[in-house]
Amino acid sequence: MDQRGTRTRAFTLWGDLDRPVTLTVPELRAGWEQHRAEVTFDCATEGPRRHVFEGPLLREVVADAGPPFDGRRRKDRSRFLLAVAGEDSHHTVLSWAEIDADFGNVPVLLATAMDGQGLDRAGSQLVVPSDRCGARYVSGVTQVWAGVCAGPAGVAPGF
Ligand SMILES: Nc1nc2c(c(=O)[nH]1)N[C@H]1C(S)=C(S)[C@@H](COP(=O)(O)O)O[C@H]1N2
Ligand SMILES: [Mo]
């Protein structure tokens, strides 16, 4: 609940992180620089969609939760994964490399507003501006998991 008694949806950011945290949309708005993304994507069943989102960069929010890699080791960063789930259990994965400035550098957002309306009650929405399809625009985010991919069988541990 916020000061006006309205319900605000929080999500947990957890997994292989030094500082797992629960965050509301107002906290996402106050805690990080807000970026703007004008996006178009296609829904397989509903057709083309156009929205304007605002919110912090996913990589900045996750970085502040303490992912377990030395920022100078690019190979470690290339093995880190993220999974994002909504309240209806729709969930999707991203690799850290997609959003890392040294790799894909996609400005993926955890939106705090869509089309000028705050998402305080609905919950944050994942925004993947590089996607042609809407499936990863997970709305009503309830959790973001971050963790190291163990790797295919036969890979030497720690290499
Ligand atoms: N939580 C949740 N988010 C979701 C979905 C879903 O089923 N559940 N569907 C996705 C799909 S397939 C599309 S195309 C977009 C549609 O977003 P819009 O209706 O807001 O334009 O939402 C995405 N986000
Ligand atoms: Mo869709």
Coordinates of N, CA, C and O and ligand atoms in Angstrom, one line a residue:
M1 N 0.8 -1.2 0.0 CA 0.0 0.0 0.0 C 0.9 1.3 0.0 O 1.9 1.3 0.7
D2 N 0.5 2.3 -0.7 CA 1.2 3.5 -0.6 C 0.5 4.5 0.3 O -0.5 4.1 0.9
Q3 N 0.9 5.7 0.4 CA 0.3 6.7 1.3 C -1.1 6.9 1.1 O -1.9 7.2 2.0
R4 N -1.6 6.8 -0.1 CA -3.0 7.0 -0.4 C -3.8 5.8 -0.3 O -5.0 5.7 -0.6
G5 N -3.2 4.7 0.1 CA -3.9 3.5 0.4 C -4.1 2.7 -0.9 O -4.9 1.7 -0.9
T6 N -3.4 3.0 -2.0 CA -3.5 2.3 -3.2 C -2.5 1.1 -3.2 O -1.4 1.3 -2.7
R7 N -2.9 0.0 -3.8 CA -2.1 -1.1 -3.8 C -0.9 -0.9 -4.8 O -1.2 -0.4 -5.9
T8 N 0.3 -1.1 -4.5 CA 1.4 -1.0 -5.4 C 2.0 -2.4 -5.6 O 2.2 -3.1 -4.6
R9 N 2.2 -2.9 -6.8 CA 2.7 -4.2 -7.0 C 4.2 -4.2 -7.0 O 4.9 -3.4 -7.6
A10 N 4.8 -5.0 -6.1 CA 6.2 -5.1 -6.0 C 6.7 -6.4 -6.7 O 5.9 -7.3 -7.0
F11 N 8.0 -6.4 -7.0 CA 8.6 -7.6 -7.6 C 9.8 -7.9 -6.8 O 10.5 -7.0 -6.2
T12 N 10.2 -9.2 -6.8 CA 11.4 -9.5 -6.1 C 12.5 -9.8 -7.2 O 12.3 -10.3 -8.2
L13 N 13.7 -9.2 -6.9 CA 14.9 -9.4 -7.7 C 15.8 -10.3 -6.9 O 16.3 -9.9 -5.8
W14 N 16.0 -11.6 -7.3 CA 16.6 -12.6 -6.5 C 17.4 -13.5 -7.4 O 17.4 -13.4 -8.6
G15 N 18.1 -14.5 -6.7 CA 18.9 -15.4 -7.5 C 20.4 -15.3 -7.0 O 20.6 -15.2 -5.8
D16 N 21.3 -15.5 -8.0 CA 22.7 -15.4 -7.6 C 23.1 -13.9 -7.6 O 23.7 -13.3 -8.5
L17 N 22.7 -13.3 -6.5 CA 23.0 -11.8 -6.3 C 23.4 -11.6 -4.8 O 22.9 -12.2 -3.9
D18 N 24.3 -10.6 -4.6 CA 24.8 -10.3 -3.3 C 23.7 -9.6 -2.5 O 23.6 -9.7 -1.3
R19 N 22.9 -8.8 -3.2 CA 21.9 -8.0 -2.5 C 20.5 -8.1 -3.1 O 20.0 -7.2 -3.7
P20 N 19.8 -9.3 -2.9 CA 18.5 -9.5 -3.5 C 17.6 -8.4 -2.8 O 17.8 -8.0 -1.7
V21 N 16.5 -8.0 -3.6 CA 15.7 -6.9 -3.1 C 14.3 -7.0 -3.6 O 14.1 -7.6 -4.6
T22 N 13.4 -6.4 -2.9 CA 12.0 -6.3 -3.4 C 11.8 -4.8 -3.7 O 12.1 -3.9 -3.0
L23 N 11.2 -4.6 -4.9 CA 11.1 -3.2 -5.4 C 9.7 -2.9 -5.9 O 9.1 -3.7 -6.6
T24 N 9.2 -1.7 -5.6 CA 7.9 -1.3 -6.1 C 8.2 -0.3 -7.3 O 9.3 0.1 -7.5
V25 N 7.1 0.0 -8.1 CA 7.3 0.9 -9.2 C 7.7 2.3 -8.7 O 8.7 2.9 -9.3
P26 N 7.2 2.9 -7.6 CA 7.7 4.1 -7.1 C 9.2 4.1 -6.8 O 9.9 5.0 -7.0
E27 N 9.6 3.0 -6.2 CA 11.0 2.8 -5.9 C 11.9 2.8 -7.2 O 13.0 3.3 -7.2
L28 N 11.4 2.1 -8.2 CA 12.1 2.0 -9.5 C 12.2 3.4 -10.1 O 13.2 3.8 -10.7
R29 N 11.2 4.3 -9.9 CA 11.1 5.6 -10.4 C 12.1 6.5 -9.7 O 12.8 7.4 -10.3
A30 N 12.2 6.4 -8.4 CA 13.0 7.2 -7.5 C 14.5 6.8 -7.5 O 15.3 7.7 -7.3
G31 N 14.7 5.6 -7.8 CA 16.1 5.1 -7.5 C 17.0 5.1 -8.7 O 18.2 5.0 -8.5
W32 N 16.5 5.2 -9.9 CA 17.4 5.1 -11.1 C 17.0 6.1 -12.1 O 15.8 6.5 -12.2
E33 N 17.9 6.5 -13.0 CA 17.6 7.4 -14.1 C 16.5 6.8 -15.0 O 16.6 5.6 -15.3
Q34 N 15.5 7.6 -15.4 CA 14.4 7.1 -16.2 C 14.8 7.3 -17.7 O 15.2 8.4 -18.1
H35 N 14.6 6.2 -18.4 CA 14.8 6.3 -19.9 C 13.5 6.2 -20.6 O 12.5 5.6 -20.0
R36 N 13.4 6.6 -21.8 CA 12.2 6.6 -22.6 C 12.4 5.7 -23.8 O 13.4 5.8 -24.4
A37 N 11.4 4.9 -24.1 CA 11.4 4.0 -25.3 C 10.1 4.1 -26.0 O 9.1 3.8 -25.5
E38 N 10.2 4.5 -27.3 CA 9.0 4.5 -28.2 C 9.1 3.2 -29.0 O 10.1 3.1 -29.7
V39 N 8.2 2.3 -28.8 CA 8.4 0.9 -29.4 C 7.2 0.5 -30.2 O 6.1 1.0 -30.0
T40 N 7.5 -0.3 -31.2 CA 6.4 -1.0 -32.0 C 6.8 -2.5 -31.9 O 7.9 -2.8 -32.0
F41 N 5.8 -3.3 -31.7 CA 6.0 -4.7 -31.7 C 4.8 -5.4 -32.3 O 3.7 -4.8 -32.3
D42 N 4.9 -6.6 -32.6 CA 3.9 -7.3 -33.3 C 3.4 -8.4 -32.3 O 4.2 -9.2 -31.7
C43 N 2.1 -8.5 -32.1 CA 1.5 -9.6 -31.3 C 1.0 -10.7 -32.3 O 0.2 -10.3 -33.3
A44 N 1.3 -11.9 -32.1 CA 0.9 -13.0 -33.0 C -0.6 -13.0 -33.1 O -1.1 -13.4 -34.2
T45 N -1.4 -12.7 -32.1 CA -2.8 -12.8 -32.2 C -3.5 -11.5 -32.3 O -4.6 -11.4 -32.9
E46 N -2.9 -10.4 -31.9 CA -3.6 -9.1 -31.9 C -3.0 -8.1 -32.9 O -3.6 -7.0 -33.0
G47 N -1.9 -8.4 -33.6 CA -1.4 -7.5 -34.6 C -0.4 -6.5 -34.0 O 0.0 -6.6 -32.9
P48 N -0.1 -5.4 -34.8 CA 0.9 -4.5 -34.4 C 0.5 -3.6 -33.2 O -0.7 -3.3 -33.1
R49 N 1.4 -3.3 -32.4 CA 1.2 -2.5 -31.2 C 2.2 -1.4 -31.1 O 3.4 -1.6 -31.5
R50 N 1.9 -0.2 -30.6 CA 2.8 0.9 -30.4 C 2.6 1.5 -29.0 O 1.5 1.7 -28.6
H51 N 3.7 1.6 -28.3 CA 3.6 2.2 -26.9 C 4.8 3.0 -26.6 O 5.9 2.9 -27.2
V52 N 4.7 3.9 -25.7 CA 5.8 4.7 -25.2 C 6.0 4.3 -23.7 O 5.0 4.4 -22.9
F53 N 7.2 3.9 -23.4 CA 7.5 3.4 -22.0 C 8.5 4.3 -21.4 O 9.4 4.9 -22.1
E54 N 8.5 4.4 -20.1 CA 9.6 5.1 -19.3 C 10.0 4.2 -18.2 O 9.1 3.5 -17.6
G55 N 11.2 4.2 -17.8 CA 11.7 3.4 -16.7 C 13.2 3.3 -16.7 O 13.9 3.7 -17.6
P56 N 13.7 2.7 -15.6 CA 15.2 2.5 -15.5 C 15.6 1.3 -16.4 O 14.8 0.4 -16.8
L57 N 16.9 1.3 -16.7 CA 17.5 0.2 -17.5 C 17.6 -1.0 -16.6 O 18.0 -0.9 -15.5
L58 N 17.1 -2.1 -17.1 CA 17.2 -3.4 -16.4 C 18.6 -3.6 -15.9 O 18.8 -4.1 -14.8
R59 N 19.6 -3.3 -16.7 CA 21.0 -3.7 -16.3 C 21.5 -2.8 -15.1 O 22.3 -3.3 -14.3
E60 N 20.9 -1.6 -15.0 CA 21.4 -0.8 -13.9 C 20.7 -1.3 -12.6 O 21.4 -1.3 -11.5
V61 N 19.5 -1.7 -12.7 CA 18.8 -2.3 -11.5 C 19.4 -3.6 -11.0 O 19.7 -3.8 -9.8
V62 N 19.7 -4.5 -12.0 CA 20.3 -5.7 -11.6 C 21.8 -5.5 -11.1 O 22.2 -6.1 -10.1
A63 N 22.5 -4.6 -11.7 CA 23.9 -4.3 -11.3 C 23.9 -3.9 -9.9 O 24.8 -4.3 -9.1
D64 N 22.9 -3.1 -9.4 CA 22.9 -2.6 -8.1 C 22.6 -3.7 -7.1 O 22.8 -3.5 -5.9
A65 N 22.0 -4.8 -7.5 CA 21.7 -6.0 -6.6 C 23.0 -6.9 -6.5 O 22.9 -7.9 -5.8
G66 N 24.1 -6.5 -7.2 CA 25.3 -7.3 -6.9 C 25.4 -8.6 -7.6 O 25.5 -9.7 -6.9
P67 N 25.4 -8.6 -9.0 CA 25.6 -9.9 -9.6 C 27.1 -10.4 -9.4 O 28.0 -9.6 -9.2
P68 N 27.2 -11.7 -9.3 CA 28.5 -12.3 -8.8 C 29.6 -12.4 -9.9 O 30.2 -13.4 -10.0
F69 N 29.8 -11.3 -10.6 CA 30.9 -11.4 -11.5 C 31.8 -10.1 -11.4 O 31.3 -9.1 -11.0
D70 N 33.0 -10.3 -11.7 CA 34.0 -9.2 -11.8 C 33.7 -8.5 -13.1 O 33.8 -9.1 -14.2
G71 N 33.3 -7.2 -13.0 CA 32.9 -6.5 -14.2 C 33.9 -6.5 -15.3 O 33.6 -6.2 -16.5
R72 N 35.2 -6.8 -14.9 CA 36.2 -6.8 -16.0 C 36.3 -8.1 -16.8 O 36.9 -8.2 -17.8
R73 N 35.6 -9.1 -16.2 CA 35.7 -10.4 -16.8 C 34.5 -10.6 -17.8 O 33.4 -11.0 -17.4
R74 N 34.7 -10.3 -19.0 CA 33.6 -10.4 -20.0 C 33.1 -11.8 -20.2 O 31.9 -12.0 -20.4
K75 N 33.9 -12.8 -20.1 CA 33.4 -14.2 -20.3 C 32.5 -14.5 -19.2 O 31.5 -15.2 -19.4
D76 N 32.7 -14.1 -17.9 CA 31.8 -14.4 -16.8 C 30.4 -13.7 -17.1 O 29.4 -14.3 -17.0
R77 N 30.5 -12.5 -17.6 CA 29.2 -11.7 -17.9 C 28.5 -12.4 -19.0 O 27.2 -12.4 -19.0
S78 N 29.2 -13.1 -19.9 CA 28.5 -13.7 -21.1 C 27.8 -15.0 -20.7 O 27.1 -15.5 -21.5
R79 N 27.9 -15.4 -19.4 CA 27.2 -16.6 -19.0 C 26.1 -16.4 -18.0 O 25.6 -17.3 -17.4
F80 N 25.8 -15.1 -17.8 CA 24.8 -14.7 -16.8 C 23.4 -14.6 -17.4 O 23.3 -14.1 -18.6
L81 N 22.4 -15.1 -16.8 CA 21.0 -15.2 -17.3 C 20.0 -14.5 -16.4 O 20.2 -14.3 -15.2
L82 N 18.9 -14.0 -17.1 CA 17.8 -13.4 -16.3 C 16.5 -14.0 -16.7 O 16.3 -14.4 -17.9
A83 N 15.6 -14.2 -15.8 CA 14.3 -14.7 -16.1 C 13.3 -13.8 -15.4 O 13.4 -13.4 -14.3
V84 N 12.3 -13.4 -16.2 CA 11.3 -12.4 -15.7 C 9.9 -13.0 -15.8 O 9.5 -13.6 -16.8
A85 N 9.1 -12.9 -14.7 CA 7.8 -13.5 -14.6 C 6.8 -12.4 -14.3 O 7.0 -11.5 -13.5
G86 N 5.6 -12.6 -14.8 CA 4.4 -11.8 -14.5 C 3.5 -12.5 -13.6 O 3.6 -13.7 -13.3
E87 N 2.5 -11.7 -13.2 CA 1.5 -12.3 -12.2 C 0.8 -13.5 -12.7 O 0.3 -14.3 -11.9
D88 N 0.6 -13.6 -14.0 CA -0.2 -14.7 -14.6 C 0.8 -15.8 -14.9 O 0.4 -16.8 -15.6
S89 N 2.0 -15.8 -14.4 CA 3.0 -16.8 -14.6 C 3.6 -16.8 -16.0 O 4.5 -17.7 -16.3
H90 N 3.2 -15.9 -16.9 CA 3.9 -15.7 -18.2 C 5.4 -15.4 -17.8 O 5.6 -14.5 -17.0
H91 N 6.4 -16.1 -18.4 CA 7.7 -15.8 -18.0 C 8.6 -15.9 -19.2 O 8.3 -16.6 -20.2
T92 N 9.7 -15.3 -19.2 CA 10.6 -15.3 -20.3 C 12.1 -15.1 -19.8 O 12.3 -14.8 -18.7
V93 N 13.0 -15.4 -20.7 CA 14.4 -15.3 -20.3 C 15.2 -14.3 -21.2 O 14.8 -14.1 -22.3
L94 N 16.2 -13.7 -20.6 CA 17.1 -12.8 -21.4 C 18.5 -13.3 -20.9 O 18.7 -13.7 -19.8
S95 N 19.5 -13.0 -21.8 CA 20.8 -13.2 -21.3 C 21.4 -11.8 -20.9 O 21.0 -10.8 -21.5
W96 N 22.2 -11.8 -19.9 CA 22.8 -10.5 -19.5 C 23.5 -9.9 -20.7 O 23.5 -8.7 -20.9
A97 N 24.1 -10.7 -21.6 CA 24.9 -10.2 -22.7 C 24.0 -9.4 -23.6 O 24.4 -8.4 -24.3
E98 N 22.7 -9.7 -23.7 CA 21.8 -8.9 -24.6 C 21.8 -7.4 -24.1 O 21.7 -6.5 -24.9
I99 N 21.9 -7.2 -22.8 CA 21.7 -5.8 -22.3 C 23.0 -5.2 -21.8 O 23.1 -4.0 -21.6
D100 N 24.1 -6.0 -21.8 CA 25.4 -5.5 -21.4 C 26.0 -4.6 -22.5 O 25.9 -4.9 -23.7
A101 N 26.5 -3.4 -22.0 CA 27.0 -2.4 -23.0 C 28.1 -2.9 -23.9 O 28.4 -2.5 -25.0
D102 N 28.9 -4.0 -23.4 CA 30.0 -4.5 -24.2 C 29.5 -5.6 -25.1 O 30.3 -6.1 -25.9
F103 N 28.2 -6.0 -25.0 CA 27.7 -7.0 -25.9 C 26.5 -6.5 -26.7 O 26.7 -5.6 -27.5
G104 N 25.3 -6.9 -26.5 CA 24.2 -6.5 -27.3 C 23.8 -5.0 -27.1 O 23.3 -4.4 -28.0
N105 N 24.0 -4.5 -25.8 CA 23.7 -3.1 -25.5 C 22.3 -2.7 -25.8 O 22.0 -1.5 -26.2
V106 N 21.3 -3.6 -25.6 CA 19.9 -3.3 -25.8 C 19.4 -2.5 -24.6 O 19.6 -3.0 -23.5
P107 N 18.8 -1.4 -24.8 CA 18.3 -0.6 -23.6 C 17.0 -1.2 -23.1 O 15.9 -0.5 -23.1
V108 N 17.0 -2.4 -22.5 CA 15.9 -3.0 -22.0 C 15.5 -2.3 -20.7 O 16.3 -2.0 -19.8
L109 N 14.2 -2.0 -20.6 CA 13.7 -1.2 -19.4 C 12.8 -2.1 -18.5 O 12.2 -3.1 -18.9
L110 N 12.8 -1.7 -17.2 CA 11.7 -2.2 -16.3 C 10.8 -1.0 -16.2 O 11.1 0.0 -15.4
A111 N 9.7 -1.0 -17.0 CA 9.0 0.3 -17.1 C 8.2 0.7 -15.8 O 7.7 -0.2 -15.1
T112 N 8.2 2.0 -15.6 CA 7.4 2.6 -14.5 C 6.2 3.3 -15.1 O 5.3 3.7 -14.3
A113 N 6.1 3.5 -16.4 CA 5.0 4.2 -17.0 C 4.8 3.7 -18.4 O 5.8 3.4 -19.1
M114 N 3.6 3.6 -18.9 CA 3.3 3.2 -20.2 C 2.3 4.2 -20.8 O 1.2 4.4 -20.2
D115 N 2.6 4.8 -21.9 CA 1.7 5.7 -22.6 C 1.2 6.8 -21.6 O 0.1 7.2 -21.6
G116 N 2.2 7.3 -20.8 CA 1.9 8.4 -19.9 C 1.2 8.0 -18.6 O 1.0 8.9 -17.8
Q117 N 0.9 6.8 -18.4 CA 0.2 6.3 -17.2 C 1.2 5.5 -16.3 O 1.8 4.6 -16.8
G118 N 1.3 5.9 -15.0 CA 2.1 5.2 -14.1 C 1.7 3.7 -14.0 O 0.5 3.5 -14.0
L119 N 2.7 2.9 -13.8 CA 2.4 1.4 -13.7 C 2.4 1.0 -12.2 O 2.6 -0.2 -11.9
D120 N 2.2 2.0 -11.3 CA 2.3 1.7 -9.9 C 1.4 0.6 -9.4 O 1.9 -0.3 -8.6
R121 N 0.2 0.6 -9.9 CA -0.7 -0.5 -9.4 C -0.6 -1.7 -10.3 O -0.7 -2.8 -9.8
A122 N -0.4 -1.6 -11.6 CA -0.3 -2.7 -12.5 C 1.0 -3.5 -12.3 O 1.1 -4.7 -12.5
G123 N 2.0 -2.8 -11.9 CA 3.4 -3.4 -11.8 C 4.2 -3.1 -13.0 O 3.7 -2.7 -14.0
S124 N 5.5 -3.2 -12.8 CA 6.5 -2.9 -13.9 C 6.2 -3.8 -15.1 O 5.6 -4.9 -15.0
Q125 N 6.7 -3.3 -16.2 CA 6.6 -4.1 -17.4 C 8.0 -4.2 -18.1 O 8.7 -3.2 -18.2
L126 N 8.4 -5.4 -18.5 CA 9.6 -5.5 -19.2 C 9.5 -5.0 -20.6 O 8.5 -5.3 -21.3
V127 N 10.5 -4.2 -21.1 CA 10.4 -3.5 -22.4 C 11.7 -3.9 -23.1 O 12.8 -3.6 -22.7
V128 N 11.5 -4.6 -24.3 CA 12.7 -5.1 -25.0 C 12.6 -4.5 -26.4 O 12.1 -5.1 -27.4
P129 N 13.1 -3.2 -26.5 CA 12.9 -2.4 -27.8 C 13.4 -3.1 -29.0 O 12.9 -2.8 -30.1
S130 N 14.4 -4.0 -28.9 CA 14.9 -4.7 -30.1 C 14.1 -5.9 -30.6 O 14.3 -6.4 -31.6
D131 N 13.1 -6.3 -29.8 CA 12.2 -7.4 -30.2 C 11.2 -7.0 -31.2 O 10.5 -6.0 -31.0
R132 N 11.0 -7.8 -32.2 CA 9.9 -7.6 -33.2 C 8.6 -8.1 -32.7 O 7.5 -7.6 -33.1
C133 N 8.7 -9.1 -31.8 CA 7.5 -9.7 -31.2 C 7.3 -9.2 -29.8 O 8.2 -8.9 -29.1
G134 N 6.0 -9.2 -29.4 CA 5.7 -8.7 -28.1 C 5.8 -9.6 -26.9 O 5.6 -9.2 -25.7
A135 N 6.2 -10.9 -27.1 CA 6.1 -11.9 -26.1 C 6.9 -11.6 -24.9 O 6.6 -12.0 -23.7
R136 N 8.1 -10.9 -25.1 CA 8.9 -10.6 -23.9 C 8.6 -9.3 -23.2 O 9.2 -9.0 -22.2
Y137 N 7.5 -8.6 -23.6 CA 7.1 -7.4 -22.9 C 6.2 -7.8 -21.7 O 5.0 -7.5 -21.6
V138 N 6.8 -8.6 -20.8 CA 6.1 -9.2 -19.7 C 5.5 -8.0 -18.8 O 6.2 -7.2 -18.3
S139 N 4.2 -8.1 -18.6 CA 3.5 -7.0 -17.8 C 3.3 -7.6 -16.4 O 3.3 -8.8 -16.2
G140 N 3.0 -6.7 -15.5 CA 2.7 -7.1 -14.1 C 3.8 -7.9 -13.5 O 3.6 -9.0 -12.9
V141 N 5.1 -7.4 -13.6 CA 6.2 -8.2 -13.2 C 6.2 -8.5 -11.7 O 6.0 -7.6 -10.9
T142 N 6.4 -9.8 -11.4 CA 6.4 -10.2 -10.0 C 7.7 -10.6 -9.5 O 8.0 -10.6 -8.3
Q143 N 8.6 -11.1 -10.5 CA 9.9 -11.5 -10.1 C 10.9 -11.4 -11.3 O 10.5 -11.6 -12.4
V144 N 12.1 -11.1 -10.9 CA 13.2 -11.1 -11.8 C 14.3 -12.0 -11.1 O 14.7 -11.7 -10.0
W145 N 14.6 -13.1 -11.8 CA 15.6 -14.0 -11.3 C 16.9 -13.8 -12.1 O 16.8 -13.6 -13.3
A146 N 18.0 -13.8 -11.4 CA 19.3 -13.6 -12.1 C 20.3 -14.7 -11.7 O 20.3 -15.0 -10.5
G147 N 20.9 -15.4 -12.6 CA 21.8 -16.4 -12.2 C 22.8 -16.9 -13.3 O 22.6 -16.5 -14.4
V148 N 23.8 -17.6 -12.8 CA 24.8 -18.1 -13.7 C 24.4 -19.4 -14.4 O 23.9 -20.3 -13.8
C149 N 24.5 -19.4 -15.7 CA 24.2 -20.7 -16.4 C 25.4 -21.7 -16.1 O 26.5 -21.4 -16.3
A150 N 25.0 -22.8 -15.7 CA 26.0 -23.9 -15.3 C 26.8 -24.3 -16.5 O 27.9 -24.8 -16.4
G151 N 26.2 -24.2 -17.7 CA 26.9 -24.6 -18.9 C 26.6 -26.0 -19.3 O 26.0 -26.8 -18.6
P152 N 26.9 -26.3 -20.6 CA 26.6 -27.7 -21.1 C 27.4 -28.7 -20.3 O 28.4 -28.4 -19.7
A153 N 26.9 -30.0 -20.4 CA 27.7 -31.0 -19.7 C 29.1 -31.1 -20.3 O 29.4 -30.9 -21.4
G154 N 30.0 -31.5 -19.4 CA 31.4 -31.7 -19.8 C 32.3 -30.4 -19.7 O 33.5 -30.5 -20.0
V155 N 31.6 -29.3 -19.3 CA 32.4 -28.1 -19.2 C 33.1 -28.1 -17.8 O 32.5 -28.3 -16.8
A156 N 34.4 -27.8 -17.8 CA 35.1 -27.8 -16.5 C 34.6 -26.7 -15.6 O 34.4 -25.6 -16.0
P157 N 34.3 -27.1 -14.3 CA 33.7 -26.1 -13.4 C 34.7 -24.9 -13.2 O 35.9 -25.1 -13.1
G158 N 34.1 -23.7 -13.2 CA 35.0 -22.5 -12.9 C 35.8 -22.0 -14.1 O 36.5 -21.0 -14.0
F159 N 35.7 -22.7 -15.2 CA 36.5 -22.3 -16.4 C 35.8 -21.1 -17.0 O 34.6 -21.1 -17.2
Ligands
LIG1 N1 2.1 -10.9 -17.9 C1 2.0 -11.1 -19.2 N2 2.6 -10.2 -20.0 C2 2.5 -10.3 -21.4 C3 1.8 -11.3 -22.0 C4 1.1 -12.3 -21.1 O1 0.4 -13.2 -21.5 N3 1.3 -12.1 -19.8 N4 1.7 -11.4 -23.3 C5 2.7 -10.8 -24.1 C6 2.4 -10.6 -25.5 S1 2.3 -12.1 -26.4 C7 2.2 -9.4 -26.1 S2 2.0 -9.3 -27.8 C8 2.2 -8.2 -25.4 C9 0.9 -7.3 -25.7 O2 1.0 -6.1 -25.0 P1 -0.2 -5.0 -25.1 O3 -1.5 -5.7 -25.2 O4 0.0 -4.2 -23.9 O5 0.1 -4.2 -26.3 O6 2.2 -8.4 -24.0 C10 3.1 -9.4 -23.6 N5 3.2 -9.4 -22.1
MO2 MO 1.4 -11.5 -28.4

